[in-house]
PDB file of C-alpha atoms in Angstrom:
ATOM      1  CA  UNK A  10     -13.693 -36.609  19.048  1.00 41.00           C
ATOM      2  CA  UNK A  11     -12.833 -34.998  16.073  1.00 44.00           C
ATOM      3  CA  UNK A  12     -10.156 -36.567  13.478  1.00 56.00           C
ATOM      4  CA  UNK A  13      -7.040 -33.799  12.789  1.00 60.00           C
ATOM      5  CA  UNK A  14      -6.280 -34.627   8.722  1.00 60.00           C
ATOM      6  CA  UNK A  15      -3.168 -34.990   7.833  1.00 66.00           C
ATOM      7  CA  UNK A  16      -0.715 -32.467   5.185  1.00 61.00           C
ATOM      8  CA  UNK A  17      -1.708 -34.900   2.425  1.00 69.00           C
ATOM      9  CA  UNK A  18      -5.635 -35.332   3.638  1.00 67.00           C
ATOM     10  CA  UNK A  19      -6.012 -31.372   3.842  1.00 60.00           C
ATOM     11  CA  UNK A  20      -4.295 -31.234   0.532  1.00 63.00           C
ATOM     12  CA  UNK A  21      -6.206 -34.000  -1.169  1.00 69.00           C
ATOM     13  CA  UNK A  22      -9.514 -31.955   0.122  1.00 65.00           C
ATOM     14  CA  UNK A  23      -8.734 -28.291  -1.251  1.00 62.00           C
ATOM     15  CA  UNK A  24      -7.429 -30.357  -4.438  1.00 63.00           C
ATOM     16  CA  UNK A  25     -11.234 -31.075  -4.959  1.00 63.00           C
ATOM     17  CA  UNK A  26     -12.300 -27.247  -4.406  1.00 64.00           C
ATOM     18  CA  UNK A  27     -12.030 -25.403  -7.677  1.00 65.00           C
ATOM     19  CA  UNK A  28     -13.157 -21.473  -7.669  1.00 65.00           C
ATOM     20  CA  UNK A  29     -12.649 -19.768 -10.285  1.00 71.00           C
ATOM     21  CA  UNK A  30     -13.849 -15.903 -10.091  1.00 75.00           C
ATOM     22  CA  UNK A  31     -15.623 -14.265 -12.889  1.00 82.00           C
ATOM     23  CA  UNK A  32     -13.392 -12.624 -14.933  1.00 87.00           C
ATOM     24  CA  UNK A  33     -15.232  -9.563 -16.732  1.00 92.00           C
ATOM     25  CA  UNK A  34     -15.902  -7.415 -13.544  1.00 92.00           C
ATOM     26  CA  UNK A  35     -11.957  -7.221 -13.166  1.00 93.00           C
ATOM     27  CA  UNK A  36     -11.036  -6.866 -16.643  1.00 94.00           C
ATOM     28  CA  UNK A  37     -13.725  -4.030 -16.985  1.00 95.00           C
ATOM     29  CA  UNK A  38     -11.684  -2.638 -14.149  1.00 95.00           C
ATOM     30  CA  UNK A  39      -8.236  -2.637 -16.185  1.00 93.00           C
ATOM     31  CA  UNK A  40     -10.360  -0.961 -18.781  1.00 95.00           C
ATOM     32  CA  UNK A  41     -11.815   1.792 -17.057  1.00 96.00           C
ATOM     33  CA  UNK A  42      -8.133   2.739 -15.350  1.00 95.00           C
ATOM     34  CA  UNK A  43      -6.506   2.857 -18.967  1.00 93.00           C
ATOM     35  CA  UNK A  44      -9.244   4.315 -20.922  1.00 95.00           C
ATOM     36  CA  UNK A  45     -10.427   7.172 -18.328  1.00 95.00           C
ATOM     37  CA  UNK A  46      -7.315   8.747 -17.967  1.00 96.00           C
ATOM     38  CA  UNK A  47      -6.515   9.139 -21.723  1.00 96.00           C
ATOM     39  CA  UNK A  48      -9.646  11.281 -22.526  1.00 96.00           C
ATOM     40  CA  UNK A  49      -8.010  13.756 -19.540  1.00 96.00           C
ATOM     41  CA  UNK A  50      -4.790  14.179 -21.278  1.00 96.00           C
ATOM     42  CA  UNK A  51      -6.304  14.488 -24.774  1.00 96.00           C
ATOM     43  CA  UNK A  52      -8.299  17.118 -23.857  1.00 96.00           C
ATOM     44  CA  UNK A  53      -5.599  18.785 -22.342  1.00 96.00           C
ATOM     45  CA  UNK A  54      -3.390  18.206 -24.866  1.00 95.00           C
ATOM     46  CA  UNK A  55      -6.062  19.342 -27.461  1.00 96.00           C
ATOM     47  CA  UNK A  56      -6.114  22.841 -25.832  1.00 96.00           C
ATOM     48  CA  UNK A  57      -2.541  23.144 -25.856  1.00 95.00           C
ATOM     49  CA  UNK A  58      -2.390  22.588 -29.421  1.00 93.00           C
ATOM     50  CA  UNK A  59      -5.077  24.653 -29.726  1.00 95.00           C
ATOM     51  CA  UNK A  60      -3.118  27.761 -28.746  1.00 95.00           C
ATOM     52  CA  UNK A  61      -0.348  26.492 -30.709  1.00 94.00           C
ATOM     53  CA  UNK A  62      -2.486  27.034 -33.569  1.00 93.00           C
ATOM     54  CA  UNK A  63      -4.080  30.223 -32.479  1.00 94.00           C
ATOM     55  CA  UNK A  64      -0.546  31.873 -31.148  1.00 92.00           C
ATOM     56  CA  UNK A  65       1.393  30.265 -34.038  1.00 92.00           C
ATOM     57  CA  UNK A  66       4.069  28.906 -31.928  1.00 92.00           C
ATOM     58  CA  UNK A  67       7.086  27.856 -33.983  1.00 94.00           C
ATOM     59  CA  UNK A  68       7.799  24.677 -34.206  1.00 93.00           C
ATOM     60  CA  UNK A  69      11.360  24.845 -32.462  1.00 95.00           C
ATOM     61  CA  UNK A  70       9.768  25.839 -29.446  1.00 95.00           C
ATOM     62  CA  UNK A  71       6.785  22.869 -30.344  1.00 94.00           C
ATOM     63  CA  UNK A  72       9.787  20.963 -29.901  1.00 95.00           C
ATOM     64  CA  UNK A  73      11.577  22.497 -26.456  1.00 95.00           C
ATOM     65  CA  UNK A  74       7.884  22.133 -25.103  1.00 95.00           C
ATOM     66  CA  UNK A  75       7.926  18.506 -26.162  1.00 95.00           C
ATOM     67  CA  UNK A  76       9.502  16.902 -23.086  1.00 95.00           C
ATOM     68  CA  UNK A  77       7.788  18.894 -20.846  1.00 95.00           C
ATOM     69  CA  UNK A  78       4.422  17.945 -22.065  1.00 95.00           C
ATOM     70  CA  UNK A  79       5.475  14.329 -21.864  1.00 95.00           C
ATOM     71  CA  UNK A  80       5.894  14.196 -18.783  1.00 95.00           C
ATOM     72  CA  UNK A  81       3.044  16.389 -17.853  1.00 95.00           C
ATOM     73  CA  UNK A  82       0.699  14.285 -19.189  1.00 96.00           C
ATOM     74  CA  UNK A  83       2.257  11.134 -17.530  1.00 95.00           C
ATOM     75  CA  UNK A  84       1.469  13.191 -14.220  1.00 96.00           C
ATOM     76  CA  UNK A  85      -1.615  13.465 -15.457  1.00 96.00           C
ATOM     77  CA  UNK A  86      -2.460   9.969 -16.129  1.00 95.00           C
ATOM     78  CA  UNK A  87      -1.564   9.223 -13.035  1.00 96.00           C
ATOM     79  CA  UNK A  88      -3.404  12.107 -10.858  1.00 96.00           C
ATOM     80  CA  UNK A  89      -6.744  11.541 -12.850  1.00 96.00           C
ATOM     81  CA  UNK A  90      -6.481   7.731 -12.885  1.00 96.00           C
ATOM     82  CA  UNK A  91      -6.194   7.849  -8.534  1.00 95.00           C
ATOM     83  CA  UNK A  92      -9.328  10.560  -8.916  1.00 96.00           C
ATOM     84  CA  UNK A  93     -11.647   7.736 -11.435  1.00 96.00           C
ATOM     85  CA  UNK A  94     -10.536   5.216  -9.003  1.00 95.00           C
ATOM     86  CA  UNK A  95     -12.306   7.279  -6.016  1.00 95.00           C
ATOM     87  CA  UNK A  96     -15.129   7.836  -7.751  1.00 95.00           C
ATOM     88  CA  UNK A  97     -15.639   3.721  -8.313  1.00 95.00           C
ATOM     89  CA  UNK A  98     -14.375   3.273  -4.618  1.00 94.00           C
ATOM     90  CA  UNK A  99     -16.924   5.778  -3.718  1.00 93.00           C
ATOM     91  CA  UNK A 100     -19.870   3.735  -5.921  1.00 94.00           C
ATOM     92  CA  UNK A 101     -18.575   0.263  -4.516  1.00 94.00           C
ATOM     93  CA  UNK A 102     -18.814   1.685  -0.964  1.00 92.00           C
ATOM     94  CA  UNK A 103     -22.371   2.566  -1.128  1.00 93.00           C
ATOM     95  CA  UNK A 104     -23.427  -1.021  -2.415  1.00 93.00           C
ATOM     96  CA  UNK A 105     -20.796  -2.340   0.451  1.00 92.00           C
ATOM     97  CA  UNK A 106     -18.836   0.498   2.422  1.00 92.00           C
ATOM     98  CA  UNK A 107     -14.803  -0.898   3.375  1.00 91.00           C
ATOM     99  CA  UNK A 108     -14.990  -1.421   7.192  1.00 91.00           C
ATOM    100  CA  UNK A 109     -12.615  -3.970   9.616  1.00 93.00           C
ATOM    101  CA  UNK A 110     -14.131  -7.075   9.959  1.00 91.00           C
ATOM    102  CA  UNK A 111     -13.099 -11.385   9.665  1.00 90.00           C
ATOM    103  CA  UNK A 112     -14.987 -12.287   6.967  1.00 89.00           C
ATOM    104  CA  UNK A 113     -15.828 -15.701   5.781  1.00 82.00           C
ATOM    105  CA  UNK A 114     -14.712 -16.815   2.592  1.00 79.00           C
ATOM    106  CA  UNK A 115     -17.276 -19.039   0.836  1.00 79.00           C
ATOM    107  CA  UNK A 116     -17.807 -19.844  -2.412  1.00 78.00           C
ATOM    108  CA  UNK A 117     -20.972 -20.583  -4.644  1.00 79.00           C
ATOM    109  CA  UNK A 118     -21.222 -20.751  -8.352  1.00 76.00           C
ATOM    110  CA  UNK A 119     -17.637 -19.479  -8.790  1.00 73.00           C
ATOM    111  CA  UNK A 120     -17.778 -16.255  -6.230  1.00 79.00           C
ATOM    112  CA  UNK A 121     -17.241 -15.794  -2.678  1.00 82.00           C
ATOM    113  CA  UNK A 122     -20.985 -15.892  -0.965  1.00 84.00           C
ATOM    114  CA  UNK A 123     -20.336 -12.872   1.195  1.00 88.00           C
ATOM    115  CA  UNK A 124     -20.668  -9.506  -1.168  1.00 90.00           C
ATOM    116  CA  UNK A 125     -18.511  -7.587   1.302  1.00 91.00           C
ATOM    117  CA  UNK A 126     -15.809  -9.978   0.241  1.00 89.00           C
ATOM    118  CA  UNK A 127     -16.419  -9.463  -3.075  1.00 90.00           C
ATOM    119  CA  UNK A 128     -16.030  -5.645  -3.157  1.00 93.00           C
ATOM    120  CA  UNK A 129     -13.477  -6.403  -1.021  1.00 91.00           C
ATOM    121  CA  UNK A 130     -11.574  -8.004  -4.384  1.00 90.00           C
ATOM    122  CA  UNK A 131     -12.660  -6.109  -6.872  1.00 93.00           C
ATOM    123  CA  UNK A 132     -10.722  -3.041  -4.374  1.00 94.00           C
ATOM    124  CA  UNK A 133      -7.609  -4.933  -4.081  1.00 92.00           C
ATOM    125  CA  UNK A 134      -7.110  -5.147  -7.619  1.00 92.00           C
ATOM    126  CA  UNK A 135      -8.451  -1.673  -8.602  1.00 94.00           C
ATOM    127  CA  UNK A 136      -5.647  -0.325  -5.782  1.00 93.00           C
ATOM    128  CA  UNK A 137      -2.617  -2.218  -7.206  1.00 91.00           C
ATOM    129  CA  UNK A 138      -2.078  -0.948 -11.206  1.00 92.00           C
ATOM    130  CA  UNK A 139      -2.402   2.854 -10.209  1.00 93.00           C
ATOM    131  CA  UNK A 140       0.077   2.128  -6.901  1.00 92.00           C
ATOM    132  CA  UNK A 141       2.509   0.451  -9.405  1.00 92.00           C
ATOM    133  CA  UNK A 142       2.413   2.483 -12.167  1.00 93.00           C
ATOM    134  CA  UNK A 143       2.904   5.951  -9.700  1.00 92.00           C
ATOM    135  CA  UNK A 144       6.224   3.834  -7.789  1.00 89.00           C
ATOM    136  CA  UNK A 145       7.328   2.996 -11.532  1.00 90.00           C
ATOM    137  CA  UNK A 146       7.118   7.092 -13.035  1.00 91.00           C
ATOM    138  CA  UNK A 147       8.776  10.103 -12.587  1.00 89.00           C
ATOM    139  CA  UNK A 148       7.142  10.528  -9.835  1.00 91.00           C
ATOM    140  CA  UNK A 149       7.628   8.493  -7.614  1.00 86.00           C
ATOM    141  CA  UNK A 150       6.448  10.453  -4.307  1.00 87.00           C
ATOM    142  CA  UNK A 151       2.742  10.158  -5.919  1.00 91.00           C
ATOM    143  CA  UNK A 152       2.498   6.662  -4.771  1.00 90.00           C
ATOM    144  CA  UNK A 153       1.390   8.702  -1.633  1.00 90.00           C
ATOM    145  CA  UNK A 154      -0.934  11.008  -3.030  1.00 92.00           C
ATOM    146  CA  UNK A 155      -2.487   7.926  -4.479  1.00 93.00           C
ATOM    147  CA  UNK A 156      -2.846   5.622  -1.445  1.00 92.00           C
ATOM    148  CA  UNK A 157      -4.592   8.597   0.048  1.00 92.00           C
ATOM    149  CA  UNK A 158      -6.539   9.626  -2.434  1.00 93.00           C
ATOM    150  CA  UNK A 159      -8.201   6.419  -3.732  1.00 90.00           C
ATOM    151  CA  UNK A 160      -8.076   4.540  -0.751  1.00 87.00           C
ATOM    152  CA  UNK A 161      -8.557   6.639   1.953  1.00 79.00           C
ATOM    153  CA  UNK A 162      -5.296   5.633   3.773  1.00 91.00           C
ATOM    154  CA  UNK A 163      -3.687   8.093   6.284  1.00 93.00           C
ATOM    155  CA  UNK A 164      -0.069   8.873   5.674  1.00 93.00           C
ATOM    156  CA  UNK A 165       1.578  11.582   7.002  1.00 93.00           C
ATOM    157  CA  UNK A 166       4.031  13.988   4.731  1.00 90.00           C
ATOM    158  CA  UNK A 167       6.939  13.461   7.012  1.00 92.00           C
ATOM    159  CA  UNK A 168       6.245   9.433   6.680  1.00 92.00           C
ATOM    160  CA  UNK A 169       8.961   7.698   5.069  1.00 90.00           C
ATOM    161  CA  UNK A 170       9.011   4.295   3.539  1.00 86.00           C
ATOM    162  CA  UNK A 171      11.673   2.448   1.320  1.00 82.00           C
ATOM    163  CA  UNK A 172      11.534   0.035  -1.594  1.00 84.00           C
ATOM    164  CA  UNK A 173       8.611  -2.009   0.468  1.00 86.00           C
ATOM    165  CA  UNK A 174       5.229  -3.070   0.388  1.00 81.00           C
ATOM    166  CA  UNK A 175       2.496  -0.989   1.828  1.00 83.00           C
ATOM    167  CA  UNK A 176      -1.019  -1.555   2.893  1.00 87.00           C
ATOM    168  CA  UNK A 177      -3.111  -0.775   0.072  1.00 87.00           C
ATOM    169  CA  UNK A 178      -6.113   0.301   2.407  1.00 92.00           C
ATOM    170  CA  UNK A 179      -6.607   0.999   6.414  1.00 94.00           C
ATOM    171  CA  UNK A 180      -3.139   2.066   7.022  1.00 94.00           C
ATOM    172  CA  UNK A 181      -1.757   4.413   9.437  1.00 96.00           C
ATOM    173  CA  UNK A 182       1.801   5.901   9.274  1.00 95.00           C
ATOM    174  CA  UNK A 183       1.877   8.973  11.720  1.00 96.00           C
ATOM    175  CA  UNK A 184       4.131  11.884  11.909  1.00 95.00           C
ATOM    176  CA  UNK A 185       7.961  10.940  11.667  1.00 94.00           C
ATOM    177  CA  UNK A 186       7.201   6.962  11.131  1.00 95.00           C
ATOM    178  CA  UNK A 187       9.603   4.737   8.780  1.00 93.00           C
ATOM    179  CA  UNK A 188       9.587   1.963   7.192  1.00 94.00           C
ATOM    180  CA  UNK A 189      12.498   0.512   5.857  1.00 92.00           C
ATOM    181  CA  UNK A 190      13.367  -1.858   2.992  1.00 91.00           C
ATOM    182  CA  UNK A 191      11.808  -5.052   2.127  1.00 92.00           C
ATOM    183  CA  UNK A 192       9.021  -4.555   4.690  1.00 93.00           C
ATOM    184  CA  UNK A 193       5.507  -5.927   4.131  1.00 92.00           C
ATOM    185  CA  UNK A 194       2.721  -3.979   5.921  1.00 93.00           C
ATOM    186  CA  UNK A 195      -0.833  -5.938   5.372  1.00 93.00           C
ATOM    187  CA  UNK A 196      -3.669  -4.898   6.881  1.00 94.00           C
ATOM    188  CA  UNK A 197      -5.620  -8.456   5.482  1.00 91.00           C
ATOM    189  CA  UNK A 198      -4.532 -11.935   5.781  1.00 89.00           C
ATOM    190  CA  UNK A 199      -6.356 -14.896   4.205  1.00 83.00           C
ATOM    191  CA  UNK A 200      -6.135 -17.687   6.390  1.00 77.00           C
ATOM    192  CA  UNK A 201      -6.655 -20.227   3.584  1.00 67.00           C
ATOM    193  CA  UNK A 202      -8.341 -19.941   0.296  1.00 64.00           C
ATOM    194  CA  UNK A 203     -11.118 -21.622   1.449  1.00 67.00           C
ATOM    195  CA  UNK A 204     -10.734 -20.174   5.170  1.00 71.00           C
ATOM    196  CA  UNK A 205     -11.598 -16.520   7.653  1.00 83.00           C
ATOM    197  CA  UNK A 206     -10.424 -13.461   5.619  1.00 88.00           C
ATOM    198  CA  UNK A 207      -9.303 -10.503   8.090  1.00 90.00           C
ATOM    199  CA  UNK A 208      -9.259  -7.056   7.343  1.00 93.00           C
ATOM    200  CA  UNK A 209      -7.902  -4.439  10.032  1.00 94.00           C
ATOM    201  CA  UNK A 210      -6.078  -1.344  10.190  1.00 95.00           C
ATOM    202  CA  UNK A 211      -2.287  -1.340  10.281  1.00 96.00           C
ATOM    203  CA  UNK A 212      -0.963   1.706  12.651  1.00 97.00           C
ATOM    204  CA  UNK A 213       3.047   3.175  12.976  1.00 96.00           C
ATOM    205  CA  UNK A 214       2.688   5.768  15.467  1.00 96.00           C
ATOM    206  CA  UNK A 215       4.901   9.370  15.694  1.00 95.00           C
ATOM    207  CA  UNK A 216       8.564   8.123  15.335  1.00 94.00           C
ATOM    208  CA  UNK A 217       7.746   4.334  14.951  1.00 95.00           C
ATOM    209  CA  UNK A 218      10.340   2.509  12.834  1.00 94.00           C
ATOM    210  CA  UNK A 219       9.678  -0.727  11.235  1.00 95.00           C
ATOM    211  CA  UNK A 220      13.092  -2.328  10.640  1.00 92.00           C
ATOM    212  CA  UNK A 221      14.716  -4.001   7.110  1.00 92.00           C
ATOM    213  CA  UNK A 222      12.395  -6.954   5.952  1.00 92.00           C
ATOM    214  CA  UNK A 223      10.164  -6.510   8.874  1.00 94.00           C
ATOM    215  CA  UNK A 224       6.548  -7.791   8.674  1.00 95.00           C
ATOM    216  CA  UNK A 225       3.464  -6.712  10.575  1.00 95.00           C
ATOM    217  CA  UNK A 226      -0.066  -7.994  10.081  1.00 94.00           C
ATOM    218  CA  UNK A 227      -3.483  -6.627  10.535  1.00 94.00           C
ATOM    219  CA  UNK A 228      -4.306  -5.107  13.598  1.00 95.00           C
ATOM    220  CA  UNK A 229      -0.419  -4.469  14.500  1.00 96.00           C
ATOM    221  CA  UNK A 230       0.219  -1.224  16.035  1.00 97.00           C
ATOM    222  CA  UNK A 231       4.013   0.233  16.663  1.00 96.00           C
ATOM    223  CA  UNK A 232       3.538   2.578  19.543  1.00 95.00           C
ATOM    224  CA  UNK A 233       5.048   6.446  19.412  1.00 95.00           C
ATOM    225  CA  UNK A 234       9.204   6.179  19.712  1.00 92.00           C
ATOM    226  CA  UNK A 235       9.148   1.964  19.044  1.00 94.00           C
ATOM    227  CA  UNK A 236      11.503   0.064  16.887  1.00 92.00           C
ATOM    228  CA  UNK A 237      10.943  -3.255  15.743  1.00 94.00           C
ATOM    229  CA  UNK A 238      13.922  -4.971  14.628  1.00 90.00           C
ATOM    230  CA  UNK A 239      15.008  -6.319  11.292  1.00 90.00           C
ATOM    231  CA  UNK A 240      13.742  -9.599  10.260  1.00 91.00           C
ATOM    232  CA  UNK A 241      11.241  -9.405  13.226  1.00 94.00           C
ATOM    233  CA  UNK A 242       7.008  -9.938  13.332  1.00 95.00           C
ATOM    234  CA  UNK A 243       4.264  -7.848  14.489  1.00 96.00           C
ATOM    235  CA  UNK A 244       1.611 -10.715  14.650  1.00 93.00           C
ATOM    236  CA  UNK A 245      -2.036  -9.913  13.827  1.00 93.00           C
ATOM    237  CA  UNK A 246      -3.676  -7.357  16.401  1.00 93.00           C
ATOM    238  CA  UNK A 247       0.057  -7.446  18.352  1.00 95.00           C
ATOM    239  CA  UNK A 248       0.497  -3.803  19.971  1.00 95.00           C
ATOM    240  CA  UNK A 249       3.865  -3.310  20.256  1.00 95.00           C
ATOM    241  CA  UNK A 250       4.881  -1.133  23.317  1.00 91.00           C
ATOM    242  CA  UNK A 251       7.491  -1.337  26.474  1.00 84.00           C
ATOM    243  CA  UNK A 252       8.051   0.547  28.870  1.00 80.00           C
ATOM    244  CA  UNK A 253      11.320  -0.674  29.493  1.00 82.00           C
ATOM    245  CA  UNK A 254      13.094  -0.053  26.217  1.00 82.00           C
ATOM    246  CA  UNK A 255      12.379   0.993  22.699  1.00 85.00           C
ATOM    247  CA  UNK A 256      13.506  -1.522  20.875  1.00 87.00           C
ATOM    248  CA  UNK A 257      12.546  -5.251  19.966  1.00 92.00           C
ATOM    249  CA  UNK A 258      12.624  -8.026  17.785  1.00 87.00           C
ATOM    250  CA  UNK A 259      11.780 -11.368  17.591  1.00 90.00           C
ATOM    251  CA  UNK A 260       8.288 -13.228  16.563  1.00 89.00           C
ATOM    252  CA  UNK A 261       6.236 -11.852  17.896  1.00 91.00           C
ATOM    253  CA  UNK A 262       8.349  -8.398  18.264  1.00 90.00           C
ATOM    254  CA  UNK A 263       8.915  -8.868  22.070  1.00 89.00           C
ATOM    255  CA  UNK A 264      12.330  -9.439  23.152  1.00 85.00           C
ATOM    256  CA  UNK A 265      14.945  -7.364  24.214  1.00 81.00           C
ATOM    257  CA  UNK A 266      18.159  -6.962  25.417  1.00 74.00           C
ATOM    258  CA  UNK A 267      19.344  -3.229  24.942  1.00 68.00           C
ATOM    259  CA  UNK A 268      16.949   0.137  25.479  1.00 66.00           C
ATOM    260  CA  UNK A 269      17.559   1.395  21.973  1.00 65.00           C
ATOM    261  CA  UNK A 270      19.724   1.003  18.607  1.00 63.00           C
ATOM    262  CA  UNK A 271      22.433   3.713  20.276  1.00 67.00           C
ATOM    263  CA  UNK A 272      23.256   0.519  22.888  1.00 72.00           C
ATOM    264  CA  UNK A 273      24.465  -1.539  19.702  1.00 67.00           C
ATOM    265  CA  UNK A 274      26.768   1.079  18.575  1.00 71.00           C
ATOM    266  CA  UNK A 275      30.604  -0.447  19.270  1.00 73.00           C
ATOM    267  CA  UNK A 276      32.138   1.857  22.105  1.00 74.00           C
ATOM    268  CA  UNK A 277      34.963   3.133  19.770  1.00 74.00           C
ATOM    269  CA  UNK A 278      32.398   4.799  17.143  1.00 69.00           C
ATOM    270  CA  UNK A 279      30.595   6.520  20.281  1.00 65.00           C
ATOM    271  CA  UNK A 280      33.767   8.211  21.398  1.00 70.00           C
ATOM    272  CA  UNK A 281      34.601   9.212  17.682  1.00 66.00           C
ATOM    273  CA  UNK A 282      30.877  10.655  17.814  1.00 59.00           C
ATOM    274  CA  UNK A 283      31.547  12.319  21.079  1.00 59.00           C
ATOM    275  CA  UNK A 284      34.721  13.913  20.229  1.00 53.00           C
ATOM    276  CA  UNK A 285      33.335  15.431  16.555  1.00 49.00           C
ATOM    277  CA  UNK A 286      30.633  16.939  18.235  1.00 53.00           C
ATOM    278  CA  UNK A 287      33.155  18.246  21.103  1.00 57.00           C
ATOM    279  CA  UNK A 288      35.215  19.658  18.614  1.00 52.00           C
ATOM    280  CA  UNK A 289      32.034  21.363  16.578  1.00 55.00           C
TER     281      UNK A 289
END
């Protein structure tokens, strides 16, 4: 019979496991985002001021131009930094394509054993400076564009998402979905550092809401019309459906009480509602 170890045992154990990954693969990473994009906007910009030179612009309208051209080439760095990032995504995925799977994380001479889960690292951190930097611009709708784009993720136009986290890769948000604020949409979860990594699509269907600082884990699907409640959890591979009510909370997302948010509504705000739309 096997002996269950103790908080203090287990901790004592992973105390003695040290991994430490090598470091140049991702900092050649951070180097090829920044550098890339910069030879884009410099030729860009070098043909612009090219024409200055040929159509001898003034140099008050140099200046009116100036802000525009800013910002232009911030889009810039941004669109062409998502399209370098799909071309490594598309060179890492012939050496070890991105597929759903529970992968084992072991380590030898400081990396993971498994080269899927290597490529699967080296994708996580490529995704996350060209997500943040597109949420953090002018631009802020291009954080879209660039889940899409780079990592093959399929949002819809009329999806809507708050200030949140979301999925960097295998993620579904369908016509009409939302997800509000503070939600964290994952489609991996590492069990342990030294335990099962698991990597599965994440799916909102049409008109699926995920509610404030809801979570849902890989393998969760919302079904078409569903709301999960705030401060609720879609547990890993949970499909959340019922055909007794759209609405539920709890963790796992399965209890409920009322058919829909409109039962919630105090009875005094409904007959304001009805009479407004009586009088329109």
């Amino acid at each position: 019979m096997s002996k269950h170890l103790t908080p203090e045992e287990i901790a004592d154990k992973w105390a003695e496991n040290e991994v430490q990954l090598p470091r140049i693969p991702f900092f050649l990473i951070n180097l090829y985002q920044f550098i890339m994009p910069i030879f884009v906007i410099m030729l860009v910009d070098g043909i612009i001021f090219y024409c200055y030179e040929t159509f001898q612009v003034s140099v008050l309208l140099q200046i009116i131009i100036f802000p525009f051209l800013f910002i232009s080439n911030i889009y810039l760095s941004i669109w062409s930094m998502s399209k370098f990032c799909k071309i490594l995504h598309k060179y890492w995925d012939r050496k070890s394509p991105a597929r759903e799977a529970v992968y084992s994380r072991k380590f030898k001479n400081g990396n993971v054993t498994d080269p899927a889960v290597h490529y699967y690292h080296l994708r996580g951190f490529m995704y996350k400076w060209p997500v943040w930097v597109a949420k953090k611009s002018f631009f802020p709708w291009m954080i879209n564009f660039v889940l899409r784009d780079m990592a093959d993720n399929k949002i819809h136009r009329n999806a809507m998402y708050g200030d949140c986290y979301v999925s960097l890769e295998f993620t579904d948000l369908q016509d009409q979905s939302v997800v509000m604020e503070g939600c964290c949409i994952s489609s991996h979860v590492v069990d342990s550092i030294f335990g099962n990594l698991t990597v599965q699509k994440v799916t909102i269907e049409k008109q699926g809401v995920l509610h404030a600082t809801g979570v849902m884990a890989p393998g969760g699907i919302i079904s078409e019309g569903m709301a999960v409640g705030p401060r609720s959890f879609v547990v890993k591979r949970q499909h959340v459906r019922n055909e007794n009510a759209n609405f539920v909370w709890g963790t796992p997302a399965r209890k409920f009480e009322y058919r829909s948010f409109y039962d919630l509504i105090p009875e005094d705000f409904k007959s304001r509602a009805r009479i407004v739309s009586n009088e329109e």
